[in-house]
Short mmCIF file of C-alpha atoms in Angstrom, two decimals:
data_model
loop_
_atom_site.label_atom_id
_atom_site.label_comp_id
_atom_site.label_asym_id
_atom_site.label_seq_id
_atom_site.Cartn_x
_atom_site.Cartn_y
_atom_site.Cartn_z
CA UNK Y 22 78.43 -53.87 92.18
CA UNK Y 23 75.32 -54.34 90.12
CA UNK Y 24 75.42 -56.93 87.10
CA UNK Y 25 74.26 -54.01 84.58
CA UNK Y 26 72.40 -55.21 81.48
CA UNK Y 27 74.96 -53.95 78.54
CA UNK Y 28 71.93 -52.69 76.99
CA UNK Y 29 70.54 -50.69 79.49
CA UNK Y 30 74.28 -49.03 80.04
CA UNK Y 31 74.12 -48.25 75.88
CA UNK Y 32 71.23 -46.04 76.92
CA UNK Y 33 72.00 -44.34 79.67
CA UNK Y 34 75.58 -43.37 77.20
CA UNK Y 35 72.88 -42.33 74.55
CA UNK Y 36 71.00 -39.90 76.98
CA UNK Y 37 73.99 -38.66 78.40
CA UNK Y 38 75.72 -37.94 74.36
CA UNK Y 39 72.36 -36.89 73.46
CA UNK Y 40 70.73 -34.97 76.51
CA UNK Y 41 67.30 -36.70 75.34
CA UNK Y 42 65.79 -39.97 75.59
CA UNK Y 43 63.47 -39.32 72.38
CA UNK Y 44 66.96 -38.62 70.64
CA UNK Y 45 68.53 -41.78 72.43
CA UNK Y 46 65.44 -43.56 71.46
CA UNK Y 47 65.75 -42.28 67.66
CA UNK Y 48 69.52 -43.32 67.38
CA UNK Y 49 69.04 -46.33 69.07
CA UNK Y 50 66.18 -47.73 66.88
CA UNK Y 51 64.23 -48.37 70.05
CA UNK Y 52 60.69 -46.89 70.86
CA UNK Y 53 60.13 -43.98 73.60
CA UNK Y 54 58.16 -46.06 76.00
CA UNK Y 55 61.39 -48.86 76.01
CA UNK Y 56 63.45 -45.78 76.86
CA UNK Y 57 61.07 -45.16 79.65
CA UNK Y 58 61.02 -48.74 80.98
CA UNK Y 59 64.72 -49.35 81.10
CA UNK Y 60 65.02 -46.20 83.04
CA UNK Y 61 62.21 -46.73 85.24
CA UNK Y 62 63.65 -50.28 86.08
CA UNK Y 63 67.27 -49.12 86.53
CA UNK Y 64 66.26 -46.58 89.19
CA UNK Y 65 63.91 -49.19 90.44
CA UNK Y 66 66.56 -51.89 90.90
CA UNK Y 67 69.30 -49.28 92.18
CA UNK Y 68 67.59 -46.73 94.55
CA UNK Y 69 69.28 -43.91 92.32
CA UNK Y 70 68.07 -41.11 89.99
CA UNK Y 71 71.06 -41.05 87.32
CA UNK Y 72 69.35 -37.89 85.24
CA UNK Y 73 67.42 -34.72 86.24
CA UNK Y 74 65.87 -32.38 83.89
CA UNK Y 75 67.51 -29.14 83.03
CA UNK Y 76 66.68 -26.02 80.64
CA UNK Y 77 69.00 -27.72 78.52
CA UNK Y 78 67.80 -31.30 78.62
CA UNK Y 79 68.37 -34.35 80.57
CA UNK Y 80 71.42 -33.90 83.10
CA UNK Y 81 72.96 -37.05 84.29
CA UNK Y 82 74.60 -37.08 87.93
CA UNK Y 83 77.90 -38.75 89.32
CA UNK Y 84 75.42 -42.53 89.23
CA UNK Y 85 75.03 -42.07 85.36
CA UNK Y 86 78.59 -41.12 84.37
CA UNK Y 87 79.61 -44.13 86.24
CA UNK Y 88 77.96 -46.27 84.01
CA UNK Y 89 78.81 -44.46 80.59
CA UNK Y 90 82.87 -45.15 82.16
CA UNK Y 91 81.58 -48.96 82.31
CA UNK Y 92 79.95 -49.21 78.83
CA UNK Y 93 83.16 -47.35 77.59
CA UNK Y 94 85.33 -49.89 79.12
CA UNK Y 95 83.22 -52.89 77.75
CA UNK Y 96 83.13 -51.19 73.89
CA UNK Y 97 87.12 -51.05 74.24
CA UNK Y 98 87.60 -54.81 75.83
CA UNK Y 99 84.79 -55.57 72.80
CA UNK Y 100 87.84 -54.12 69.84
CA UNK Y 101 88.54 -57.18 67.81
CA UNK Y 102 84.60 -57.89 67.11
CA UNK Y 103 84.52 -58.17 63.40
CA UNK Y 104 80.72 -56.33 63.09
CA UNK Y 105 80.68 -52.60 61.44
CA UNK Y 106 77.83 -50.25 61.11
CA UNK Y 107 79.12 -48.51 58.43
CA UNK Y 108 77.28 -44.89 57.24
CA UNK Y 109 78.00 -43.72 54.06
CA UNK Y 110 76.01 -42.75 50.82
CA UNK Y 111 74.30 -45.00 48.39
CA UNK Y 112 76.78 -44.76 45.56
CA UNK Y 113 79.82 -46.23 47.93
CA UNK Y 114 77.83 -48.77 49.59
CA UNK Y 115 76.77 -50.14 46.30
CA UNK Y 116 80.90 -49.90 44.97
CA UNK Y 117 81.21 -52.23 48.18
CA UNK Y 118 78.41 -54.34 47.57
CA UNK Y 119 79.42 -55.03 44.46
CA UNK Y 120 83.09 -56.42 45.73
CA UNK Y 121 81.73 -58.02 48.75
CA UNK Y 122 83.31 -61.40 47.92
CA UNK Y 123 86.64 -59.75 49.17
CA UNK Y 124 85.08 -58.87 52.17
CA UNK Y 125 83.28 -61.96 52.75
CA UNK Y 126 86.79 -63.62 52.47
CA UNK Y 127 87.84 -61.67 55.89
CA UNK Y 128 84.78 -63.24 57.90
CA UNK Y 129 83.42 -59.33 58.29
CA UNK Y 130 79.86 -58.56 58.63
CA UNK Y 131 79.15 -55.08 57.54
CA UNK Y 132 75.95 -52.98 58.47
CA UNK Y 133 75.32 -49.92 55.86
CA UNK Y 134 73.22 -47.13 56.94
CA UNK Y 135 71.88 -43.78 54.84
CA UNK Y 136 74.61 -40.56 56.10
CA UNK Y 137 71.69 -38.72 57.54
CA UNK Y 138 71.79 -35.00 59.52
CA UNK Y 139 74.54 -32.75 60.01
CA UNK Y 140 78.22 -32.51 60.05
CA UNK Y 141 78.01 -32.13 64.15
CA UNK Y 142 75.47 -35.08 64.45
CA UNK Y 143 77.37 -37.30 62.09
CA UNK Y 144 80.41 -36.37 64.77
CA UNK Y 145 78.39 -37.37 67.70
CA UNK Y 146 77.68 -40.43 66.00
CA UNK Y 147 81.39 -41.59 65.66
CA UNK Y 148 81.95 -40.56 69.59
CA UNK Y 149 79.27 -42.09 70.67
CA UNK Y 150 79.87 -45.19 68.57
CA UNK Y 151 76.39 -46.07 67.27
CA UNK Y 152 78.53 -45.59 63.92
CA UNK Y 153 81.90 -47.09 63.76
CA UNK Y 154 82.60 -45.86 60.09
CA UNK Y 155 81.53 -42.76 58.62
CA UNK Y 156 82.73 -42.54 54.80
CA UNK Y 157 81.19 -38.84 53.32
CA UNK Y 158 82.44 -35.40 52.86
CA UNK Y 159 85.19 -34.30 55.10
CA UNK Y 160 83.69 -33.67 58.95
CA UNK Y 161 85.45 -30.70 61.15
CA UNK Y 162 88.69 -31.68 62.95
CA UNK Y 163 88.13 -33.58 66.49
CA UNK Y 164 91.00 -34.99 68.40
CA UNK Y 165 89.00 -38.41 69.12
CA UNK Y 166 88.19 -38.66 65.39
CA UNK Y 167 90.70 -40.18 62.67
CA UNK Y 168 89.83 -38.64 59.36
CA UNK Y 169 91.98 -39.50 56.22
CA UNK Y 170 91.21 -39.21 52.35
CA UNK Y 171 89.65 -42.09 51.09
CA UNK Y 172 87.93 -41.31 47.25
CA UNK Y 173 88.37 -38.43 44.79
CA UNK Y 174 86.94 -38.55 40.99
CA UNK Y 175 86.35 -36.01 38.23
CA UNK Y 176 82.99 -35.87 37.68
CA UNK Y 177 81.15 -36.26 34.22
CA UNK Y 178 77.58 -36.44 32.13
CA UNK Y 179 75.68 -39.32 32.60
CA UNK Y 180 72.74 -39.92 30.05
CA UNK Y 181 70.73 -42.76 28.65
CA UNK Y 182 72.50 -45.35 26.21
CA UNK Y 183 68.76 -44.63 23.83
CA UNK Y 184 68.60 -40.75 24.86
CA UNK Y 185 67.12 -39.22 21.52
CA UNK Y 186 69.83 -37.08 21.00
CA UNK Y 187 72.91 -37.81 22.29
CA UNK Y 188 74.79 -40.51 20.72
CA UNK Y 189 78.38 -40.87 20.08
CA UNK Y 190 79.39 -37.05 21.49
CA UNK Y 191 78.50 -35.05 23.98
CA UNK Y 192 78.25 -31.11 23.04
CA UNK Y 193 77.60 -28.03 25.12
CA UNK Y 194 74.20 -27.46 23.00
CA UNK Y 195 72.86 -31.26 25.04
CA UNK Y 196 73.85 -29.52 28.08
CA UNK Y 197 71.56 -26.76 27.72
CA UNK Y 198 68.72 -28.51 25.66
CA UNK Y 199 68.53 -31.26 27.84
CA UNK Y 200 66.36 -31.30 31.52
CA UNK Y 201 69.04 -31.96 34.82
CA UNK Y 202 68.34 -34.27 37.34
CA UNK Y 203 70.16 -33.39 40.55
CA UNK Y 204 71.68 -35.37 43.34
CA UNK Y 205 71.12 -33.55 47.03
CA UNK Y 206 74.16 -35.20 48.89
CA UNK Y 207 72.09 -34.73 51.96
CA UNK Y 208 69.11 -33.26 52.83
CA UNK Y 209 70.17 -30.29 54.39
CA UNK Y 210 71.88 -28.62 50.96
CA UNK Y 211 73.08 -29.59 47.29
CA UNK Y 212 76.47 -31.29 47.58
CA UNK Y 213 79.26 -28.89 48.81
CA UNK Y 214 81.54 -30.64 46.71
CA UNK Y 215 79.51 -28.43 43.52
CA UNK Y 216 77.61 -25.46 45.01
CA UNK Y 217 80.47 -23.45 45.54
CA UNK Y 218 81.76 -23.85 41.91
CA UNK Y 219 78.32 -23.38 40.50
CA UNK Y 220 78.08 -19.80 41.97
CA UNK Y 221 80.86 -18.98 39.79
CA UNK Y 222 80.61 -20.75 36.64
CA UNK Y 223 77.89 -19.73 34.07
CA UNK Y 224 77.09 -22.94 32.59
CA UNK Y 225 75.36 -23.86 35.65
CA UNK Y 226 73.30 -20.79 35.32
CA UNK Y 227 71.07 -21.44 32.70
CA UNK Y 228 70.46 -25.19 33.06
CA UNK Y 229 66.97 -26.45 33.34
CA UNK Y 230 66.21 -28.68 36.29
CA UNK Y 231 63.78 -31.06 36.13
CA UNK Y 232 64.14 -32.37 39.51
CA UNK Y 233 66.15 -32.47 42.82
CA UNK Y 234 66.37 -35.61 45.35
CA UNK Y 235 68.34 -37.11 48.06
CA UNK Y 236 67.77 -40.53 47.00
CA UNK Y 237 70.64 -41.13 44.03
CA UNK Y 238 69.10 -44.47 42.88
CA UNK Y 239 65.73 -42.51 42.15
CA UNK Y 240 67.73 -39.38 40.28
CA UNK Y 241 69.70 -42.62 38.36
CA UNK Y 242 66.79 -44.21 37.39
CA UNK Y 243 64.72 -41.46 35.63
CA UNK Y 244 68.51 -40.71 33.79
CA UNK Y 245 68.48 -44.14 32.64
CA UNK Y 246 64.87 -43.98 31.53
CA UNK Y 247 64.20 -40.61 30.17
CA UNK Y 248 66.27 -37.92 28.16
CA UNK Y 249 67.38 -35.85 31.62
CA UNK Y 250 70.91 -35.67 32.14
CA UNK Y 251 73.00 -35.68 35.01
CA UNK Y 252 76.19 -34.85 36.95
CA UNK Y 253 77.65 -37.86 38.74
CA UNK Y 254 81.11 -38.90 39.91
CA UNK Y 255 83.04 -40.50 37.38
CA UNK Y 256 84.62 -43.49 39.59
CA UNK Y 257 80.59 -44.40 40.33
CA UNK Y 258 80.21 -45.02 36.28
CA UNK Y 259 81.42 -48.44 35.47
CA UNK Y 260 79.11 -49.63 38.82
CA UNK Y 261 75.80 -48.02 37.47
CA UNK Y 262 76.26 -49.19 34.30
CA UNK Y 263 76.17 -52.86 35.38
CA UNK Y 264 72.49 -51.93 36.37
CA UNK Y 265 71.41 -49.50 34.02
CA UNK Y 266 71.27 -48.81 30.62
CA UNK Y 267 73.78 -45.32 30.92
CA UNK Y 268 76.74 -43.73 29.45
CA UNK Y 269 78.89 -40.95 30.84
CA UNK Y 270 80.70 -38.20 28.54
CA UNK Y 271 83.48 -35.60 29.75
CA UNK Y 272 81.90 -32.18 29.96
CA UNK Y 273 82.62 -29.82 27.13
CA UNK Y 274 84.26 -27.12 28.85
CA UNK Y 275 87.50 -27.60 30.98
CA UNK Y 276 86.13 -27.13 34.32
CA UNK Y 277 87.61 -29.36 37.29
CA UNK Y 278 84.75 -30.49 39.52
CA UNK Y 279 86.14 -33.07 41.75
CA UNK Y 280 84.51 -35.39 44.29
CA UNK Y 281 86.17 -36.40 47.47
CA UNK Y 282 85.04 -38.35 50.37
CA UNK Y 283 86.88 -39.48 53.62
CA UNK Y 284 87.10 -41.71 55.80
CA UNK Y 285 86.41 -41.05 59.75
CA UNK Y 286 86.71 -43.16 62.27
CA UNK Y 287 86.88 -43.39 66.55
CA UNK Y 288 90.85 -43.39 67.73
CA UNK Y 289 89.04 -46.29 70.18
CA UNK Y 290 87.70 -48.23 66.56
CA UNK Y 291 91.37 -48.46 64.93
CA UNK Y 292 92.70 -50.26 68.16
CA UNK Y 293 90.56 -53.37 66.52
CA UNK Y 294 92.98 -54.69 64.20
CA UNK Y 295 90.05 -56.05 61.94
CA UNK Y 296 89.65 -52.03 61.44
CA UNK Y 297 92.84 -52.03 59.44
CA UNK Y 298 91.77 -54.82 57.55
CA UNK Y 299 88.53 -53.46 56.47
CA UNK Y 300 90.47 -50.00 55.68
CA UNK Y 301 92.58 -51.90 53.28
CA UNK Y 302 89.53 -53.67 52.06
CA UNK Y 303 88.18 -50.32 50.97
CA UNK Y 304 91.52 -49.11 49.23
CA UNK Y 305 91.46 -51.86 46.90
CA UNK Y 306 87.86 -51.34 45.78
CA UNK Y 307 88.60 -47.82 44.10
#
């Protein structure tokens, strides 16, 4: 049997999960014409094809599946490595940050990347494993896919500690004086976990936005700096404030906007006891 180069078998899995080398290449971090040159080497140093091109993208044949079985079989002898590429949004991986000493305590390296496309791609990103540990809103059931609650917080008003006008209280006359800065959880809509409430509740009606934006450090920092006001979860308050000059408020109406986010992560991933670890890690953070 051929002595496969473990990288070359992680992209022949990627084209295979992906039906595209530019989307392999994407995922992978790696340029087009490196796609091209593994390929072109593999079926130089084999004799076989492994993919043929279809209406619906690259096909792979019995040769390629082979090797996806062997690159599965190495990831699961691979289960007690201690390295995580974690994906999650800005405001959790900053809540880790700041509580890394625990983690550093357990010998774990963790690698944080931006949540980024849709519910279905962040799926094929946990089966595929190019993301071990997904921590967002709450993906679609999938039987290879362990999904359990992980944060939920009321959310509040956060404003500037030297805002010109709000001081000690916060009144429903700042909410509709003041200019909104708004989150986008992602940058496909606004955050499920308020759009659907919104439709239905008139105070969001008549708010003035001064801007939208995916980027949460951005939306935080013009809060901080200006006299816009914003919605933000309340459990993300105490870690903001260590950076910027803010205060949070309870909104003035009794309206229950919560915040959740899960965790999700491959059945294959929680056979690695160091999983668990990290999992419990996370509890104690919140």
């Amino acid at each position: 049997m051929n002595n496969y180069n473990l990288n070359t078998l992680k992209i022949v899995d990627s084209i295979i999960e992906y039906k595209s080398a530019q989307k392999a290449a994407n995922v992978l971090g790696m340029s087009n014409s490196s796609i091209s040159y593994a390929l072109k080497k593999l079926r130089h140093d084999t004799g076989k094809q492994f993919f043929t091109r279809s209406k619906h993208g690259l096909a792979p044949d019995k040769n390629a599946l082979e090797l996806q079985k062997i690159y599965k079989d190495i990831q699961m002898l691979s289960g007690n490595r201690r390295e995580f590429i974690i994906a999650t949004y800005s405001p959790v991986e900053l809540l880790i940050g700041l509580h890394i000493q625990a983690l550093s305590q357990e010998d774990l390296f963790l690698q944080f990347q931006e949540i980024q496309g849709s519910a279905e791609q962040r799926l094929k990103n946990l089966r595929h494993r190019s993301v071990d540990i997904d921590i967002g809103s709450q993906l679609p059931m999938d039987k290879s896919i362990i999904r359990s609650p992980y944060l939920e917080s009321d959310m509040c008003v956060m404003v500037s500690k030297n805002h010109s006008t709000i001081k000690d209280t916060f009144t429903s006359s700042h909410w509709y004086e003041n200019q909104h800065v708004i989150w986008l959880r992602d940058n496909d809509e606004i955050s499920d976990l308020l759009v659907d409430m919104e439709k239905d509740l008139a105070v969001f009606e008549n708010r003035k936005i001064a801007c939208e934006s995916t980027s949460l450090f951005a939306m935080i920092h013009l809060c901080a700096y200006s006299d816009n006001i914003m919605l933000l979860p309340e459990v993300f308050v105490p870690s903001f404030d260590k950076i910027f000059p803010v205060k949070s408020f309870k909104m003035p109406w009794e309206i229950n906007l919560k915040f959740e986010f899960y965790i999700h992560y491959h059945r294959e991933v929680s056979k690695n006891p160091n999983t668990e670890v990290l999992i419990r890690l996370f509890d104690n953070l919140i």
